[in-house]
Coordinates of C-alpha atoms and ligand atoms in Angstrom, one line a residue:
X27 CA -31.7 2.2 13.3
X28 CA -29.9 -1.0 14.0
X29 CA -30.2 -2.6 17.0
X30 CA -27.5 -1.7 18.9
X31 CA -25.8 -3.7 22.2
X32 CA -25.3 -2.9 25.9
X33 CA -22.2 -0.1 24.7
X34 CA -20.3 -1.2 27.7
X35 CA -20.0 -4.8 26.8
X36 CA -19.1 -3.8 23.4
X37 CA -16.2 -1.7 24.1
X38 CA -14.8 -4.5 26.5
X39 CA -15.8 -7.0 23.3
X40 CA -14.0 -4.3 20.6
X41 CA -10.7 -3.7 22.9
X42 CA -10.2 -7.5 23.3
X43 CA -10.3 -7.7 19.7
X44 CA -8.4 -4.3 18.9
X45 CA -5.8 -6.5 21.4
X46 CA -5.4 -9.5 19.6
X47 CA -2.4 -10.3 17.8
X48 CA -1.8 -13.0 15.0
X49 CA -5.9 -12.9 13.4
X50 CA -5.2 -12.6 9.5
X51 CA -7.7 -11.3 7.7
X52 CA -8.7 -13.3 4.6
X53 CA -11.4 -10.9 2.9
X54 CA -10.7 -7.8 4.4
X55 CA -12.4 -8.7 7.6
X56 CA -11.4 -9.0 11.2
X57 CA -10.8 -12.7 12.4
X58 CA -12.4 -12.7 15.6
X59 CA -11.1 -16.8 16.5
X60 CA -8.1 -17.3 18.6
X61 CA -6.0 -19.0 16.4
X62 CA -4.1 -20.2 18.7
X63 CA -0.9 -22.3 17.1
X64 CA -0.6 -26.0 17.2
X65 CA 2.5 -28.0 17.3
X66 CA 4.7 -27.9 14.2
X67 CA 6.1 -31.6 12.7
X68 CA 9.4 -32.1 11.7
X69 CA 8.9 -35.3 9.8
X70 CA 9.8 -34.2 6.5
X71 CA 12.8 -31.8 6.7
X72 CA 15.5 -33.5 4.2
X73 CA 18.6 -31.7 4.4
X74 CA 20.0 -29.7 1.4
X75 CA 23.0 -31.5 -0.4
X76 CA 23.3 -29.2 -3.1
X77 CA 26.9 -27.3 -3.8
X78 CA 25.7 -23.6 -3.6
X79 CA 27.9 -22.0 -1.2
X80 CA 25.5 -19.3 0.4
X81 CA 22.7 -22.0 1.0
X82 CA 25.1 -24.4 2.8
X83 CA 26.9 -21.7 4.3
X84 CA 23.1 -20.7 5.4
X85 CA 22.0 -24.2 6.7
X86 CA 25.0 -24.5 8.9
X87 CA 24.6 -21.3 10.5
X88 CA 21.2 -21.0 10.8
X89 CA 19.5 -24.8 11.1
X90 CA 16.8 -23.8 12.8
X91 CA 14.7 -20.5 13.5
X92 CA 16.4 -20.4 17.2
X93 CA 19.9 -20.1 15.9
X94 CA 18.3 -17.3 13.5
X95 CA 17.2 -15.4 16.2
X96 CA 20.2 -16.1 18.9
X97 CA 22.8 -15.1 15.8
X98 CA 20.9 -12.4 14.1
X99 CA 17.9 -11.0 15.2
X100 CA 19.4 -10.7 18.8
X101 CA 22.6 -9.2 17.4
X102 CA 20.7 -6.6 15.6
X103 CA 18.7 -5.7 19.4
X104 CA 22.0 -5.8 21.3
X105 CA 23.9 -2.4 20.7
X106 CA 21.7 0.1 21.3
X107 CA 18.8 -0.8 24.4
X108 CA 15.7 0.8 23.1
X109 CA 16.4 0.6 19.6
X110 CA 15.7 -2.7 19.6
X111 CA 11.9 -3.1 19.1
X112 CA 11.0 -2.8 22.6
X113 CA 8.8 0.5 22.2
X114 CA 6.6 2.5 19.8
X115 CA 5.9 0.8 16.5
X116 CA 8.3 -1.6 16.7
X117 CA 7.5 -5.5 17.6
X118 CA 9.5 -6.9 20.5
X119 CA 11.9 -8.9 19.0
X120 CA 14.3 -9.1 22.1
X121 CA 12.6 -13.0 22.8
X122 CA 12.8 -16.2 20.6
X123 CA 8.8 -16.4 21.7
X124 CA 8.3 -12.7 20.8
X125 CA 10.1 -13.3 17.2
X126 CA 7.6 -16.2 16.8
X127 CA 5.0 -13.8 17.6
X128 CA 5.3 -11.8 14.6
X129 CA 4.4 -14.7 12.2
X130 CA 0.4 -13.7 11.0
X131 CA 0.6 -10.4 13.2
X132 CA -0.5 -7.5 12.3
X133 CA 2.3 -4.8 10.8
X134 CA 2.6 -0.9 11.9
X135 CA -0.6 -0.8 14.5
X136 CA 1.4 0.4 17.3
X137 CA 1.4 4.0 18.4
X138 CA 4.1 6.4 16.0
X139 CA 3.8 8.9 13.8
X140 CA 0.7 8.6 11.2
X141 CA 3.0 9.1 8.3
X142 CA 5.0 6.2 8.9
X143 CA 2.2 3.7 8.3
X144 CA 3.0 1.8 5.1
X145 CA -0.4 1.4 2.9
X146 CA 0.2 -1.9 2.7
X147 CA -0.6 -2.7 6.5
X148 CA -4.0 -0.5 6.5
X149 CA -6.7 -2.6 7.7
X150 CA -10.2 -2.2 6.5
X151 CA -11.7 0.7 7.7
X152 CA -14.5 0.8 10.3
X153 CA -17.8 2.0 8.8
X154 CA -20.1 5.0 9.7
X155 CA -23.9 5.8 8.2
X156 CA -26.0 8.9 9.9
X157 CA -29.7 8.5 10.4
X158 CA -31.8 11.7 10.1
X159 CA -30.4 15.6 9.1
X160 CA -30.8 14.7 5.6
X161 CA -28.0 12.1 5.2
X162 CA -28.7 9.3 2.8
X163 CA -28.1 6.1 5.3
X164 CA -25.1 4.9 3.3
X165 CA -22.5 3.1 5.0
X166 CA -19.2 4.3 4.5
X167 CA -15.7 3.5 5.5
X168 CA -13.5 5.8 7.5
X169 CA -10.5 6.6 6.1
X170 CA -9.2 8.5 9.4
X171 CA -10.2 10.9 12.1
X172 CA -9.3 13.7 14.0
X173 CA -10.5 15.4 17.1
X174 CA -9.9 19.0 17.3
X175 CA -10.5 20.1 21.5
X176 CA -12.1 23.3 21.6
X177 CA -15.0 25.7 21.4
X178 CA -16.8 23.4 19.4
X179 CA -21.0 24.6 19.4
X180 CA -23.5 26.2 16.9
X181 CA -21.5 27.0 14.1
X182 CA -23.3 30.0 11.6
X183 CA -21.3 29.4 8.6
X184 CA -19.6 26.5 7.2
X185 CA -16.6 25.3 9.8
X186 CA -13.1 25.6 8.4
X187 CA -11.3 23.0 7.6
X188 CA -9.7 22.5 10.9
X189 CA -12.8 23.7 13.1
X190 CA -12.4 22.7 17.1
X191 CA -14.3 19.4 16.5
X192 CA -14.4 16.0 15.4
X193 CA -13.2 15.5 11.7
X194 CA -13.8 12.2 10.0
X195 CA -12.2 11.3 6.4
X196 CA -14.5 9.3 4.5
X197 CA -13.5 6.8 1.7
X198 CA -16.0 8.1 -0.6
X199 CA -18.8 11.0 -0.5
X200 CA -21.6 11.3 1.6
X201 CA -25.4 11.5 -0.3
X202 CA -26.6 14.0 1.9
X203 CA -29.7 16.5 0.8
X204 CA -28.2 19.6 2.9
X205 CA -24.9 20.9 4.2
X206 CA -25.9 20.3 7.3
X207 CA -28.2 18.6 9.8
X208 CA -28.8 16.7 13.1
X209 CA -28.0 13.3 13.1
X210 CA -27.1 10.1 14.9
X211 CA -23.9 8.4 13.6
X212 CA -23.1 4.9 13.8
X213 CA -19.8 3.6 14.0
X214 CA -19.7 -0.3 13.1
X215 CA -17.0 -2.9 12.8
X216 CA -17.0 -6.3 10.9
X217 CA -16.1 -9.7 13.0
X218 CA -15.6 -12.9 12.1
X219 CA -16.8 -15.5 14.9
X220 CA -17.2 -19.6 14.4
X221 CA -16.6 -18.1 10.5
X222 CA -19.6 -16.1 10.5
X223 CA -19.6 -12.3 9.5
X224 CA -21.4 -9.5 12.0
X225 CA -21.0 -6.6 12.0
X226 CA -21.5 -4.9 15.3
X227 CA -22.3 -1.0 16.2
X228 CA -20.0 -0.3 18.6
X229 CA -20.7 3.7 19.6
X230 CA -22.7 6.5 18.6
X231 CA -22.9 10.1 18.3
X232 CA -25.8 11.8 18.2
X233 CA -24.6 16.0 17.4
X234 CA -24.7 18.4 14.8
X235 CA -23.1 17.8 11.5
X236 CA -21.6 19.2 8.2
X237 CA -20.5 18.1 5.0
X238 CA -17.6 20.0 4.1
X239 CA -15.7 19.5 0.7
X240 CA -16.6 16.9 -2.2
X241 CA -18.5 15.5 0.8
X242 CA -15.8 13.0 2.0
X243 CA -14.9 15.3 5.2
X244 CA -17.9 15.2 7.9
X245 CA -17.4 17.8 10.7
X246 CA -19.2 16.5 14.1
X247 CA -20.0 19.5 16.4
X248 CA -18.1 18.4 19.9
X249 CA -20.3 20.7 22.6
X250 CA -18.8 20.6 26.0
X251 CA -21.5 18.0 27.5
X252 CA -20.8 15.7 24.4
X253 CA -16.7 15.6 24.9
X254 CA -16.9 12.5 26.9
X255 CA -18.9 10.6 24.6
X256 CA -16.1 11.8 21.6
X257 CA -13.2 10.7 24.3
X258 CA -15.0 7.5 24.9
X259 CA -15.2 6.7 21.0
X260 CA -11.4 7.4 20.7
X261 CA -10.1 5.4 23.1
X262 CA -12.1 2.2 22.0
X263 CA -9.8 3.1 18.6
X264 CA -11.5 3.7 15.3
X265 CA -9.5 1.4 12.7
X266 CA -8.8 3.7 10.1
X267 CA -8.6 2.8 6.3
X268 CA -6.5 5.6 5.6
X269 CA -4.2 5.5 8.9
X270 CA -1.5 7.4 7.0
X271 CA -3.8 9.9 5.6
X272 CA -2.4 9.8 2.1
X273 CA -5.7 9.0 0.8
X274 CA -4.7 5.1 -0.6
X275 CA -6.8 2.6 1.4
X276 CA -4.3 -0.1 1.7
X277 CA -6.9 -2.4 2.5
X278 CA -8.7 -2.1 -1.1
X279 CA -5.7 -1.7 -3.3
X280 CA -3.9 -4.9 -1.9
X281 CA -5.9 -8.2 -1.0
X282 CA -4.8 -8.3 2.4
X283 CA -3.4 -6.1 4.9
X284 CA 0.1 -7.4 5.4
X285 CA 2.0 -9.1 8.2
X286 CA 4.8 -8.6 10.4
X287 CA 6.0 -12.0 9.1
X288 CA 3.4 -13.6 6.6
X289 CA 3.7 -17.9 6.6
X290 CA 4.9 -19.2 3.6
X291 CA 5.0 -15.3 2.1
X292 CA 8.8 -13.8 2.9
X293 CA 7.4 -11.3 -0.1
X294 CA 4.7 -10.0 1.8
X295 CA 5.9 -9.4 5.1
X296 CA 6.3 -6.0 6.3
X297 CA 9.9 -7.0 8.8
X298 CA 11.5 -8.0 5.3
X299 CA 10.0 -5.2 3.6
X300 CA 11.8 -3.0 6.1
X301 CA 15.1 -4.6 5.6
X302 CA 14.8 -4.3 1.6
X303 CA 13.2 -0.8 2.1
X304 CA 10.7 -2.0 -0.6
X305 CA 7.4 -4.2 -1.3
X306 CA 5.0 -4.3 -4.0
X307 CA 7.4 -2.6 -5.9
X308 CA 6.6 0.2 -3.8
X309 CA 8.9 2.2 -1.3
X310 CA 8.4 1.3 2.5
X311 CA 8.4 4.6 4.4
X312 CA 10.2 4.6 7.6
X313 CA 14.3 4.2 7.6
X314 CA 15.6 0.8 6.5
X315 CA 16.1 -2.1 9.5
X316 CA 18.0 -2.6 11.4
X317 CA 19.5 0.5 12.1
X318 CA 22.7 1.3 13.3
X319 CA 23.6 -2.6 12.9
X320 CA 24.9 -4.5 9.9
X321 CA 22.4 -5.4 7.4
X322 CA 21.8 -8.5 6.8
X323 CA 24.3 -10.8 4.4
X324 CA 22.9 -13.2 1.8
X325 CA 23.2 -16.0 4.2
X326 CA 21.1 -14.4 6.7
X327 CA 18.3 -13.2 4.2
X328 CA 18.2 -16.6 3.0
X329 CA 17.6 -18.5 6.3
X330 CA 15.0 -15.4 7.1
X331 CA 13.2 -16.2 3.5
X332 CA 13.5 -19.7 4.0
X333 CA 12.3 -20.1 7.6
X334 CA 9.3 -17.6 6.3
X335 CA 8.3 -19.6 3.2
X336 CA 8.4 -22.7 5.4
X337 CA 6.7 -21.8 8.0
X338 CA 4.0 -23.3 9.2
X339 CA 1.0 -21.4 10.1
X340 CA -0.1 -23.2 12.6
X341 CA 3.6 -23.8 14.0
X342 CA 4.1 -22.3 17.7
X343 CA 7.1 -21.0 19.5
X344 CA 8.1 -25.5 19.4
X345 CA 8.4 -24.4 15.7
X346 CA 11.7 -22.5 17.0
X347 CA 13.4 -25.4 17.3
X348 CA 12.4 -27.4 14.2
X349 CA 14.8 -27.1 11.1
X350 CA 14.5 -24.5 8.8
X351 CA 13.9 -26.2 5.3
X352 CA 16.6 -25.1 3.2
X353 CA 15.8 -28.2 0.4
X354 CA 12.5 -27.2 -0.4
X355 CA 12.6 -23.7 -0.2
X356 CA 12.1 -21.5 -3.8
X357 CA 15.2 -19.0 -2.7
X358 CA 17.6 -21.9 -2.6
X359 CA 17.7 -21.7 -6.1
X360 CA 19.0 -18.2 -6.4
X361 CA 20.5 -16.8 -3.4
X362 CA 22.0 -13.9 -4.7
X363 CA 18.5 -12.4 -5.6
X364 CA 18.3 -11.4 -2.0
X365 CA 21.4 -9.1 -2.0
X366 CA 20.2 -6.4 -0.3
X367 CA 21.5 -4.2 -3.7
X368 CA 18.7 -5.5 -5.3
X369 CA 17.1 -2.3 -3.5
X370 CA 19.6 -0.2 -5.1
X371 CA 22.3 0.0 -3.4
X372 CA 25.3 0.3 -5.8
X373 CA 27.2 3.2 -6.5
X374 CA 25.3 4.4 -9.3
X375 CA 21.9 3.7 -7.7
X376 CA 22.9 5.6 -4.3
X377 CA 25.9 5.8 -3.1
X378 CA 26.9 8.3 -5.8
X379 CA 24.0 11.1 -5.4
X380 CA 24.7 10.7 -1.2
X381 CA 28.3 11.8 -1.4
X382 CA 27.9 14.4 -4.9
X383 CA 25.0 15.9 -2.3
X384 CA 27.2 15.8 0.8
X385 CA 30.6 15.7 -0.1
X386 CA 31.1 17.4 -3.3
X387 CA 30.9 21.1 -2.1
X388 CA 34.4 20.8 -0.1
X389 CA 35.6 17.6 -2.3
X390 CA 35.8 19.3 -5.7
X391 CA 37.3 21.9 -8.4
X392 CA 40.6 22.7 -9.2
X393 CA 42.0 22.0 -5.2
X394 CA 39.5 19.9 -3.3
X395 CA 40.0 19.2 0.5
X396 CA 42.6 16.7 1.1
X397 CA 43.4 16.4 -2.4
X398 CA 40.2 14.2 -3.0
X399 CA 37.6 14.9 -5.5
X400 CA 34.3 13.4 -4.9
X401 CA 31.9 14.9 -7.9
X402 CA 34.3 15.5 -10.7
X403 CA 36.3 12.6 -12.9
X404 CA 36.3 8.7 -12.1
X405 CA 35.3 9.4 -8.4
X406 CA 34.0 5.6 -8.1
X407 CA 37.8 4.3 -9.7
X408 CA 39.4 6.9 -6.9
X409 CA 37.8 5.5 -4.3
X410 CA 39.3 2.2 -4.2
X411 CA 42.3 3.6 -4.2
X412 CA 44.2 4.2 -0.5
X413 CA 43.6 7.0 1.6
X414 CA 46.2 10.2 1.8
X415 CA 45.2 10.4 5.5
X416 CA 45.7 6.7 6.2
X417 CA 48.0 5.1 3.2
X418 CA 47.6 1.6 4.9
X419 CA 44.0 1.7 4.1
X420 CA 41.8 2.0 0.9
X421 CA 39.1 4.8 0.9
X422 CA 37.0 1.6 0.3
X423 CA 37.6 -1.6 0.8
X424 CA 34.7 -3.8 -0.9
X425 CA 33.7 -6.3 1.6
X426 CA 35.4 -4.6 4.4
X427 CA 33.7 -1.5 5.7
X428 CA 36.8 -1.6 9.1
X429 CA 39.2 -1.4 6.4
X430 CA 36.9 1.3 4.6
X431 CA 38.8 4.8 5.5
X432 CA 36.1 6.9 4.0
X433 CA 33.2 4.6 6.0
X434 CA 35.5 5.3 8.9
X435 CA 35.3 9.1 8.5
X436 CA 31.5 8.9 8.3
X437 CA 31.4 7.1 11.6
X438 CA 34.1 9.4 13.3
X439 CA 36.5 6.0 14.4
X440 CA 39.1 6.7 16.6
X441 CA 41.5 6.0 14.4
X442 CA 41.3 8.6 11.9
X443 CA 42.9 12.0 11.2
X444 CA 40.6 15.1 11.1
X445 CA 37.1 15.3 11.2
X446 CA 34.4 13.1 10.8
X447 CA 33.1 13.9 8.0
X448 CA 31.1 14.9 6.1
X449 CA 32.5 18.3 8.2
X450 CA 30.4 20.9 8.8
X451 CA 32.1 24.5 9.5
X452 CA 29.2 25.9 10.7
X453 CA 28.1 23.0 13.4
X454 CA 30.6 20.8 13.6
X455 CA 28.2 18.0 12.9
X456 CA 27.8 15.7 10.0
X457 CA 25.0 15.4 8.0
X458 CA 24.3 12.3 6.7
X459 CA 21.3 10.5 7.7
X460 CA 21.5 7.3 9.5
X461 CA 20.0 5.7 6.4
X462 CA 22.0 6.8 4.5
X463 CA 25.1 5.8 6.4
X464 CA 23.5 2.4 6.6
X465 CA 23.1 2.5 2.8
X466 CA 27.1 3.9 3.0
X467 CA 27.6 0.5 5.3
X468 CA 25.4 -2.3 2.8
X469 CA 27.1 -1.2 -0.4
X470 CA 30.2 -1.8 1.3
X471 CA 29.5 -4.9 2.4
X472 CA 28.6 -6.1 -0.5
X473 CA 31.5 -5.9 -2.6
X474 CA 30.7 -2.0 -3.3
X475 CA 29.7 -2.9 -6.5
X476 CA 29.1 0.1 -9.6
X477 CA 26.3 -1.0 -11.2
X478 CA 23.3 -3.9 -10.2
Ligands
HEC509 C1 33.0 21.5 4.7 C2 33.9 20.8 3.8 C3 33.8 19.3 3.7 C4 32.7 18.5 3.5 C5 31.3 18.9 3.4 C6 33.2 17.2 3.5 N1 34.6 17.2 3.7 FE1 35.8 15.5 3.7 N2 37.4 16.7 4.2 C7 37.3 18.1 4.3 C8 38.6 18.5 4.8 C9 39.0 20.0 5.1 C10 39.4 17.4 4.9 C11 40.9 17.3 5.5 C12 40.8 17.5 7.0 C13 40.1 16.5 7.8 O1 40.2 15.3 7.5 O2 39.5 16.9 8.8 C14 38.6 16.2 4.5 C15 39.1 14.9 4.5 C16 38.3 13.8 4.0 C17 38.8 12.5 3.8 C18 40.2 12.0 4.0 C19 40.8 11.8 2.6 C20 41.9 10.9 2.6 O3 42.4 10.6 1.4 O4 42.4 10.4 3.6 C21 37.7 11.7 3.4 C22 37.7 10.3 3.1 C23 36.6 12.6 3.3 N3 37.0 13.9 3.7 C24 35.4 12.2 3.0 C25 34.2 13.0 3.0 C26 32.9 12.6 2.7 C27 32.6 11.1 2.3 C28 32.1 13.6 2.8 C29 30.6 13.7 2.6 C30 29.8 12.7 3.3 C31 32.9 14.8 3.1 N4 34.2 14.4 3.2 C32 32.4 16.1 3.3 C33 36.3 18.9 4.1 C34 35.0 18.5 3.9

């Protein structure tokens, strides 16, 4: 066995670290320093003197990362208190220091739902080897746990799959000689300190095991008198490889775990991803940002990419006030790339499936409701045409969502006649999703295009 230290001192030592914001993780391990930011230098920060539109547009509304966050990222906290990022997995974005914050931060480690965890913010897991019962002393990484509370002692036959018990999910099989056996496991966790690599045991659990499946689920007996011990082990909080369960170790498949904002990396940083609904080419789970708000216009992504790209790592919340490098930033060149349509959002890519789904059982045949179809014939050419309830307004207006009549009915304005729609009979509710009124809201805004 390893030697192991005082177990007290270590579980002050591993929830100090389990703390820490901002460490990034180079090679998959834990960055123990305190990287604590130094002051930024605004030497070199030419102005751009280019003609695109959007970039100047960009550079006078957003000069520096403080206007970004007084203009933008507070409007999008306003509204609704609570929504804004003050509680569960969100970041607390409510504070210019908080927003600075973010940059090098680690992405989706707060308390939610386990299913919302995108892959690409899994962390290395913690590692586990048993001594004695017949294991084979490998050490393995844990993809994720579960404690089961119950009558937990001296099973006879092999424990079902969701046993009362502690369940751990193993990246890969366990060499083990029985099915069974009494053993001490090890849980371990890698640190970087003064760039050195330990790897320190930070609890044990000494019970009776089994290997259940292909080998990668070990089931830990939980007897009354060893509950505490369990407890104890939770609360330090095993970093899981597998926090989502979906059996991808983020962690392995990309080289680093990402960032609520990533210096000098928009393309890699889980806030943007949110906002595009995408990275890696891969769907972000999790309803796009910010809800219930406007999403963001060209203008506003750019300053975000190009305050991100330039950002200096070791910049601190003085980095605020320095100006956001429009000249030498990569997105300058093509600001329309970070259209929020890139995602999708046009009427062929979305908007047309949400309203055939949710629309088209009233709004079609031979005498749809209020005369319009929405699933048969040129629906997309009908739609930016004016409305039979309202004949001031277009159904849509591109650009304009307040001069939108159909956005108008999805949000149930004042001003309109009828229902909000889409109109249940049965509840009176609607049932679009809010994402999918927000998607409703971006294609709108911009310019409600047909195709990308
Ligand atoms: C259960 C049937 C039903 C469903 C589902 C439904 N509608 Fe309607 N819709 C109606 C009826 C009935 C009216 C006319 C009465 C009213 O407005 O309340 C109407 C009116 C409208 C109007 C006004 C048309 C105009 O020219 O002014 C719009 C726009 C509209 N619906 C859009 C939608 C959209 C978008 C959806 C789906 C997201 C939807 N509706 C789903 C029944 C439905």
């Amino acid at each position: 066995m390893r030697p192991t230290v005082s177990s007290s001192l270590l579980l002050a030592l591993v929830l100090a670290t389990g703390c820490r914001q901002g460490g990034l993780y180079p090679d998959g391990e834990i960055n123990n320093e305190a990287e604590r930011p130094e002051y930024g230098d605004a030497d070199d920060v030419a102005p751009y003197v280019g003609d695109n539109e959007l970039v100047l547009e960009a550079q006078a509304e957003f000069p520096t990362a403080l206007d970004f966050h007084q203009k933008v990222i507070w409007r999008t906290c306003t509204p609704f208190d609570g929504v804004c990022h003050n509680s569960k997995e969100y970041p607390d974005l409510r504070t210019p220091a908080g927003f600075i914050e973010t940059f090098g931060a680690p992405c989706n480690l707060q308390f939610g739902e386990f299913q919302s965890v995108y892959d690409g913010c899994e962390r290395p897991g913690d590692r586990i080897v048993w001594y004695g019962g017949g294991f084979g002393e490998n050490e393995l990484e844990i993809g994720f746990v579960e404690y089961i509370p119950g009558e937990s002692n001296g099973f006879e036959d092999t424990p079902a799959d969701d046993a009362p018990g502690l369940h751990i999910h193993l990246a890969s099989p366990v060499q083990n000689e029985r099915p069974e056996g009494y053993a001490t496991a090890e849980f371990s966790r890698k640190f970087v300190t003064d760039g050195n690599v330990e790897e320190l045991v930070y609890a044990s659990l000494s019970t009776r095991w089994w290997v259940l499946g292909d080998g990668s689920h070990i089931f830990g007996e939980v007897p009354n008198y060893r509950i505490e011990t369990v407890q104890n082990i939770l609360a330090v909080g095993i970093v899981e490889g597998d926090a989502n369960h979906n059996g991808t170790f983020g962690a392995t498949v990309y080289d680093k775990p990402a960032s609520l904002l990533d210096p000098n990396n928009p393309e890699g940083s889980y806030l943007i991803a949110r906002l595009r609904g995408e990275m890696h080419g891969e769907e972000v789970p999790g309803s796009r940002m910010p809800l219930a708000n406007k999403p963001f216009s060209i203008p506003e992504m750019l300053a975000l990419f190009c305050l991100v790209e330039g950002f200096s790592p070791e910049a601190d919340a003085t980095g605020l006030t320095l100006p956001i490098d429009y000249n030498n930033c990569s997105y300058a060149e093509n600001p329309e790339d970070l259209n929020l349509l890139g995602a999708g959002v046009t009427w062929e890519g979305r908007i047309r499936k949400i309203l055939e789904f949710n629309c088209g059982g009233c709004h079609s045949g031979t005498e749809p409701a209020a005369d319009l179809n929405l699933l048969e014939g040129n629906v997309y050419e009908r739609l930016l045409e004016t409305s039979a309830q309202n004949p001031e307004l277009n159904l849509i207006e591109p650009g304009d969502e307040l001069s939108s009549y159909l956005y108008l009915k999805l949000i149930g304005d004042d001003t309109i006649v009828g229902q909000p729609m889409p109109f249940n009979p049965i509840t009176g509710e609607g049932t679009l999703t809010q994402a999918e009124i927000d998607d409703v809201l971006t294609w709108i805004i911009n310019g409600a295009v047909e195709n990308e």
